[in-house]
């Protein structure tokens, strides 16, 4: 590592034994068949003359033959992840590349380098790499392998080999032009996908907002509850007969307060990240559908050109043949990946919302137990009082 | 408690009705009138249905009754009225006096007030109270004829004036301190409770947003659709459940409020005692100074500085006749003063005795009522948790079938 640094570490390392990794993430592919295990942890701050940035440790363990070693440890910064994503999109324009956490967070007061921000990002980056590893096609991508294994200087030099910024810009302009044409001859299936994604995108964004509102309300409730219990304790100080009852209520309220804190934490660990991921996924999917349209558009424009210039038919036919293959490949790739994505989405939603329900159940069960035990203690007292009165 | 009115008579504040009329300044006003129904208990045991008496009263008449009782029985911790205006409200609850929920809670509070008075060993025997329950017309005049307002004015001054008592009764000082603490802690508790209720309302209601989104989302899903739809329904149930929960809690808040206001009544008794004590000390002081004056005049020695003394020194001594007359007046006053002091002392001792008896009664009532209130609060929380468990269990099942 050649960067001039002032190193300071943030969070403790995530355990990296393969068995613990199997339990940590529920991925749709059978974990027993996995031969690639990746963890992202140990964020470190690097301060140079020009900039400050964070690197993450990426540890890979594999039994695959194409890897020279069975274990790799590298350091990567966010930029590197962005590079990987764009390379994957380039190589597989109609595959669904998993989402990366955003560059900046607009909403909320989270500062760029706050512990909370870094931890959220770390988890998302970990998920990103693992989703790629689980993808039947992407997992064998060469740039992915280089990302996981190359040392910092090797990666830099490899990156420079890519197409220049200008040529990439040119590509984007052509892409937009092509995608417009592609919409006209779009197969029914992809129009359905498009319609689905439009609605899904709407709904997932609304859900994301709702989930954040719920978190906010729960936090406000927690803040007020913190003050509620202690008042009862204060009151008990001026009472004799009812002091115990008051203290009992205070203790119940404090326990419920802690339980609601756990509930909040659960929400932010399960529901919020997943919904956010799928908000990003909906953008990605719209992009994938556009790129498919663009590829189709290339074919369509050539076909149109052929219709006008009958003389150069032979030349065009070969090109068109190639483009037809390209379209067919793109369509098949997308169809397969789409089905896979939908299955995963269903699985993710099912398990996440079930977790949310479970979270709330635990909260109410804890509170119930607390109040029931208080009630039991009070009625015991009453019976004792009644007995002593009878005597 | 055996002979109290509550045992002989069933009292209910049955309903409330909006009325309009002209007020004291001949201006149109809207107010609420409450129907009080009374029925003798004894006849019921004979298998007959006792006749029901009913009349209408408005809040200001209740206030008049309470003022009368407070002034007439200063040694009693007089039960408080429910609040005049809605206080400690959380945002959804209306602060409007005409709001039906507020009126309903006030109806309950007024009934509670009447029952408290009717079950008080001393207060229940009051004739004005009895007429309040049974005689619609001419009651106000009857109250005013007792002339209690005259005592009331000075009483009002007593509550607000600051004065120092030289030999305070330790028990009453402690009690006053306690009533201050009780007032402060209960108002703090009610304020925070209102904020907690507000936030809890927010948490529940925001879950209601799930219903519509899930429903719209389920339209584009084939396999997940049913699970989403039914889960959304449960989220709606969850969101709606908070309304009843918080309404019930409002009754708990009212129970606490009663004791917030009771603290004031307690304080009033302490103040009355302070006032009597102060009165006594002033009377004793006055007597002592008169006795001293008398002695000085008689012996001719001046021990205390007085303006009269100075002027007489400057402008010449009085004549022996003038002095004799003065002494005679003073001796009369001293005799009067001694009798007054004696009766004030007696009054004071009687007050302390009866006040303390009522305070003990109040303490027991308070401990019993507050403990019950806390238990009912726990019961409410348990019910809320059980509802939550049911809803989320159902939701979980729907989610797991997605």
XYZ file of C-alpha atoms in Angstrom, chain A residues 196 199-200 203-204 206-207 210-211 213-214 217-218 220-221 224-225 227-228 231-232 234-235 238-239 241-242 245-246 249 253 263 271 342 345-346 349-350 353-354 356-358 360-361 364-365 367-368 371-372 374-375 378 381-382 385, chain B residues 178 181-182 185-186 188-189 192-193 195-196 199-200 202-204 206-207 209-210 213-214 216-217 220-224 238 249 252 256 366-367 370-371 374-375 377-379 381-382 384-386 388-389 392-393 395-396 399-402:
114
model
C -44.029 -3.607 -13.777
C -45.153 0.629 -10.601
C -42.657 -1.283 -8.494
C -44.251 1.611 -4.553
C -40.813 0.792 -3.265
C -43.145 5.122 -1.004
C -42.362 2.138 1.233
C -42.901 5.053 5.182
C -40.198 2.953 6.807
C -41.203 7.795 9.012
C -41.864 4.798 11.247
C -41.764 8.222 15.075
C -40.361 5.328 17.094
C -39.425 10.366 19.091
C -41.531 8.018 21.185
C -40.296 10.944 25.455
C -40.416 7.581 27.224
C -38.372 11.030 30.697
C -41.597 9.269 31.678
C -40.988 11.001 37.167
C -42.622 8.070 38.912
C -39.320 11.066 41.833
C -42.903 10.884 43.037
C -42.635 11.844 48.703
C -44.914 8.851 49.260
C -47.746 3.598 51.113
C -47.677 3.817 47.347
C -46.202 0.750 43.341
C -44.763 3.939 41.880
C -44.382 1.468 37.377
C -41.704 2.022 31.859
C -37.257 -2.341 18.187
C -36.041 -3.120 6.892
C -37.847 -11.484 -8.994
C -36.819 -9.974 -4.382
C -39.714 -12.072 -3.217
C -39.212 -9.101 1.049
C -40.709 -12.136 2.676
C -41.046 -8.197 6.573
C -41.300 -11.388 8.590
C -40.072 -6.796 11.122
C -43.151 -8.591 12.405
C -40.981 -10.790 14.606
C -42.519 -6.098 16.889
C -43.734 -9.339 18.461
C -44.775 -6.463 22.735
C -43.980 -9.752 24.430
C -43.490 -5.252 27.526
C -46.313 -7.654 28.339
C -46.398 -5.275 33.142
C -47.788 -8.690 34.030
C -45.810 -5.770 38.055
C -49.531 -6.523 38.207
C -49.509 -5.550 43.217
C -49.879 -7.034 48.103
C -53.634 -6.525 48.008
C -53.470 -6.460 53.004
C -46.188 17.427 50.555
C -44.643 18.283 45.821
C -47.705 16.282 44.855
C -44.955 15.904 40.335
C -48.426 15.109 39.043
C -45.037 17.062 35.365
C -46.246 13.498 34.929
C -44.967 14.051 29.826
C -47.779 11.517 29.541
C -46.290 13.959 24.971
C -45.804 10.200 25.162
C -45.744 10.075 19.996
C -47.418 6.739 20.476
C -47.722 8.864 15.622
C -46.097 5.435 15.650
C -49.396 3.595 15.268
C -47.864 5.877 10.421
C -48.220 2.097 10.094
C -49.698 3.979 5.422
C -48.616 0.421 4.726
C -49.062 0.779 -0.653
C -49.241 -2.954 -0.038
C -51.298 -1.154 -4.799
C -48.123 -3.214 -4.910
C -48.563 -6.171 -9.871
C -47.429 -9.266 -7.991
C -48.685 -12.728 -8.758
C -47.319 -14.785 -5.897
C -46.738 -12.090 -3.296
C -53.016 -1.889 14.068
C -55.726 6.218 28.990
C -56.388 7.293 33.820
C -54.427 11.598 38.328
C -55.582 8.807 48.248
C -53.349 5.788 48.774
C -53.771 6.009 43.418
C -52.723 2.425 43.870
C -51.591 2.521 38.843
C -52.930 -1.001 38.670
C -52.693 1.650 34.089
C -50.816 -1.655 34.129
C -53.972 -3.435 32.999
C -50.690 -1.549 29.069
C -51.195 -5.296 29.188
C -52.351 -2.845 24.531
C -49.502 -5.365 24.382
C -51.886 -8.258 23.821
C -50.140 -5.702 19.471
C -49.132 -9.334 19.740
C -48.252 -8.715 14.510
C -48.747 -12.466 14.774
C -49.128 -9.910 9.987
C -46.185 -12.250 10.402
C -45.647 -11.997 5.385
C -44.320 -15.515 5.664
C -46.762 -16.614 2.984
C -45.554 -13.974 0.509
